[in-house]
Coordinates of C-alpha atoms in Angstrom, one line a residue:
X17 CA 21.3 -60.4 -23.4
X18 CA 22.6 -57.4 -24.3
X19 CA 19.4 -56.2 -25.9
X20 CA 17.4 -57.2 -22.9
X21 CA 19.8 -54.9 -20.5
X22 CA 19.5 -52.1 -22.7
X23 CA 15.9 -52.2 -22.5
X24 CA 15.6 -53.4 -19.1
X25 CA 17.7 -49.8 -18.7
X26 CA 15.4 -47.5 -21.1
X27 CA 12.3 -48.9 -19.2
X28 CA 14.1 -47.9 -15.9
X29 CA 15.0 -44.4 -17.2
X30 CA 11.6 -43.8 -18.6
X31 CA 10.4 -44.9 -15.3
X32 CA 12.2 -42.7 -13.4
X33 CA 11.6 -39.8 -15.7
X34 CA 7.6 -40.3 -15.3
X35 CA 8.1 -40.1 -11.7
X36 CA 10.5 -36.9 -11.8
X37 CA 7.7 -35.3 -13.7
X38 CA 4.9 -36.6 -11.2
X39 CA 7.1 -35.3 -8.4
X40 CA 8.0 -32.1 -10.4
X41 CA 4.1 -31.3 -11.0
X42 CA 3.4 -31.5 -7.6
X43 CA 6.4 -29.2 -6.5
X44 CA 5.7 -26.8 -9.4
X45 CA 1.8 -27.1 -8.5
X46 CA 2.5 -26.2 -4.8
X47 CA 4.2 -23.0 -5.6
X48 CA 1.4 -21.3 -7.1
X49 CA -0.9 -22.1 -4.0
X50 CA 1.4 -20.0 -1.7
X51 CA 2.5 -17.6 -3.9
X52 CA -1.1 -16.5 -4.7
X53 CA -1.9 -16.6 -1.2
X54 CA 0.8 -14.1 -0.6
X55 CA -0.4 -12.0 -3.9
X56 CA -4.0 -11.7 -2.6
X57 CA -2.4 -10.6 0.9
X58 CA 0.1 -8.1 -0.8
X59 CA -3.3 -6.8 -2.8
X60 CA -5.2 -6.2 0.3
X61 CA -2.4 -4.4 1.7
X62 CA -1.8 -2.3 -1.4
X63 CA -5.5 -1.2 -1.2
X64 CA -5.2 -0.3 2.3
X65 CA -2.1 1.6 2.2
X66 CA -2.2 3.1 -1.3
X67 CA -2.7 6.8 -0.2
X68 CA 0.6 6.6 2.2
X69 CA 2.7 4.5 -0.4
X70 CA 1.4 5.8 -4.0
X71 CA -0.1 9.2 -3.5
X72 CA 2.0 10.7 -0.5
X73 CA 5.0 12.9 -1.5
X74 CA 8.2 13.3 0.2
X75 CA 10.2 16.1 0.4
X76 CA 13.4 17.0 1.8
X77 CA 12.2 18.5 5.5
X78 CA 13.8 17.6 8.6
X79 CA 12.3 14.3 9.9
X80 CA 10.8 13.2 6.4
X81 CA 7.6 14.8 6.5
X82 CA 5.2 13.5 4.2
X83 CA 3.7 16.5 2.1
X84 CA 0.3 16.0 0.0
X85 CA -0.1 17.6 -3.0
X86 CA -2.9 20.7 -2.4
X87 CA -6.6 20.5 -2.9
X88 CA -7.8 22.4 -6.5
X89 CA -9.1 25.7 -5.5
X90 CA -12.5 24.6 -5.6
X91 CA -12.4 21.8 -3.6
X92 CA -11.0 23.9 -1.0
X93 CA -13.6 26.5 -1.0
X94 CA -16.2 24.0 -0.8
X95 CA -14.9 22.2 2.4
X96 CA -14.3 25.8 3.7
X97 CA -17.9 27.0 3.3
X98 CA -19.9 23.6 4.1
X99 CA -20.5 21.8 7.2
X100 CA -22.6 18.5 6.2
X101 CA -20.9 15.5 4.2
X102 CA -22.5 12.0 3.7
X103 CA -20.2 9.4 4.8
X104 CA -20.2 6.0 2.9
X105 CA -18.3 2.8 4.1
X106 CA -18.8 -0.7 3.5
X107 CA -20.0 -3.6 5.3
X108 CA -17.9 -6.5 4.4
X109 CA -19.6 -8.9 6.7
X110 CA -23.3 -8.6 5.4
X111 CA -21.9 -7.6 1.7
X112 CA -23.6 -4.0 2.2
X113 CA -23.1 -0.4 2.3
X114 CA -23.6 2.2 5.2
X115 CA -24.2 5.8 5.0
X116 CA -23.9 8.5 7.9
X117 CA -24.6 12.3 7.9
X118 CA -21.5 13.8 9.5
X119 CA -20.5 17.1 10.8
X120 CA -17.0 17.9 9.4
X121 CA -14.3 20.4 9.5
X122 CA -11.8 21.1 7.0
X123 CA -8.3 21.5 7.9
X124 CA -4.5 22.1 6.8
X125 CA -2.6 21.1 9.5
X126 CA 1.6 21.5 9.3
X127 CA 2.2 17.9 9.9
X128 CA -0.8 16.1 8.2
X129 CA -1.7 18.4 5.3
X130 CA -4.9 18.9 3.9
X131 CA -7.4 16.6 5.6
X132 CA -11.3 16.6 6.4
X133 CA -11.9 16.1 10.3
X134 CA -14.9 14.2 11.8
X135 CA -16.1 12.6 14.8
X136 CA -18.0 9.7 16.1
X137 CA -19.3 7.9 19.1
X138 CA -17.2 4.5 19.6
X139 CA -20.4 2.7 20.1
X140 CA -21.8 2.5 16.3
X141 CA -21.5 0.7 13.4
X142 CA -19.4 2.9 11.4
X143 CA -16.6 3.2 14.1
X144 CA -16.6 -0.6 14.2
X145 CA -16.0 -0.7 10.2
X146 CA -13.8 1.9 10.3
X147 CA -11.8 -0.2 12.7
X148 CA -11.3 -2.8 9.7
X149 CA -11.3 -1.0 6.9
X150 CA -9.8 2.4 5.9
X151 CA -11.3 3.5 2.3
X152 CA -14.1 5.8 2.3
X153 CA -16.5 8.0 0.3
X154 CA -17.7 11.6 1.3
X155 CA -20.3 13.8 -0.5
X156 CA -20.2 17.2 0.1
X157 CA -22.5 19.8 -2.0
X158 CA -23.9 23.4 -1.5
X159 CA -26.8 23.0 -3.3
X160 CA -29.8 24.9 -1.5
X161 CA -33.8 24.9 -1.7
X162 CA -35.4 26.9 -4.9
X163 CA -36.2 29.7 -2.6
X164 CA -32.7 30.0 -1.3
X165 CA -29.6 31.0 -3.0
X166 CA -28.0 27.8 -3.8
X167 CA -24.5 26.6 -4.8
X168 CA -23.6 24.7 -8.0
X169 CA -21.2 21.6 -7.3
X170 CA -21.7 18.5 -5.7
X171 CA -18.2 16.7 -4.8
X172 CA -17.5 13.4 -4.1
X173 CA -14.5 12.6 -2.2
X174 CA -12.1 9.6 -1.8
X175 CA -9.6 8.7 0.5
X176 CA -8.3 6.8 3.9
X177 CA -10.3 7.7 7.0
X178 CA -7.9 6.9 10.2
X179 CA -8.8 7.1 14.0
X180 CA -6.8 9.6 15.1
X181 CA -4.9 8.2 18.3
X182 CA -2.1 10.9 19.1
X183 CA -3.2 12.5 22.1
X184 CA -2.1 16.0 20.8
X185 CA -3.7 15.6 17.3
X186 CA -6.9 14.2 19.1
X187 CA -7.3 17.5 21.4
X188 CA -6.1 19.9 18.3
X189 CA -8.6 18.4 15.7
X190 CA -11.2 18.0 18.5
X191 CA -11.1 22.0 19.5
X192 CA -10.9 23.1 15.4
X193 CA -14.0 20.7 15.0
X194 CA -15.6 22.2 17.9
X195 CA -14.9 25.9 16.8
X196 CA -16.3 24.9 13.6
X197 CA -19.7 23.3 14.9
X198 CA -20.3 24.9 18.1
X199 CA -24.0 23.9 18.0
X200 CA -23.4 20.1 18.3
X201 CA -21.0 19.1 21.2
X202 CA -22.8 16.0 22.1
X203 CA -21.4 14.7 18.6
X204 CA -17.6 15.9 19.6
X205 CA -17.1 16.0 22.9
X206 CA -16.6 13.1 25.2
X207 CA -14.6 10.6 26.6
X208 CA -16.1 7.9 24.3
X209 CA -16.0 10.1 20.9
X210 CA -13.5 9.1 18.8
X211 CA -11.8 12.1 16.1
X212 CA -11.7 10.6 12.3
X213 CA -9.0 12.5 10.0
X214 CA -9.8 11.6 6.2
X215 CA -6.9 11.9 3.7
X216 CA -8.3 13.0 0.5
X217 CA -6.8 11.3 -2.6
X218 CA -9.2 12.1 -5.3
X219 CA -12.5 13.4 -6.1
X220 CA -15.3 14.0 -8.9
X221 CA -16.6 17.8 -8.9
X222 CA -19.9 17.8 -10.7
X223 CA -22.0 21.1 -11.3
X224 CA -25.5 21.9 -12.0
X225 CA -25.4 21.6 -15.6
X226 CA -23.5 17.6 -15.0
X227 CA -20.4 18.5 -16.1
X228 CA -17.7 16.4 -14.2
X229 CA -14.2 17.2 -13.4
X230 CA -11.9 14.8 -11.9
X231 CA -9.4 15.1 -9.7
X232 CA -6.3 12.8 -8.1
X233 CA -3.5 13.9 -5.9
X234 CA -0.4 15.1 -7.3
X235 CA -2.5 15.7 -10.9
X236 CA -4.1 18.7 -12.5
X237 CA -8.0 18.9 -12.7
X238 CA -9.3 16.6 -15.8
X239 CA -12.5 17.5 -17.1
X240 CA -14.4 14.4 -18.5

């Protein structure tokens, strides 16, 4: 009788152990599902906000204003003398890319630092996409035709493009953009024209000899 009781107790313990293991497995398996969903959400937000969280620097100014590292001189010169850029965005719905020829203006704003200002009609595909994404690429070059005195650089700029909604900034940037592109008011002035600002985070500078130099905000030029 004693042996039978012991055997029954052992069997009960084994069964309880197996039940605990099964329940434990369910509980453990339930954690990663929620965790992975949260991790994916965090990663999406990290990509969207990486400019502001990772590359922007804070300095001890009143109000904690954000100060972005200055552009290298070659980028500053290119943006100052050029007017046209190719804006690349991604159509996530159809898994394709979208390219737009844009007039732009380089500004060094006291609050926003060095930015690239553009404008677009709100009834466009690129505006629709820019409401859902922030990361963009801009291609700027100063190459001329063979019969002209052309330049030597092509620069691809990457950064976050934001739709400016501060009314004071909108009018300030719109006025500067119009002064820089006086022949194209139809693309700049109007109630349905949005003002865009690109906070540049990195760039690849290529010359006519195919020498590439990489720059990231906060770092020195890195020849490749």
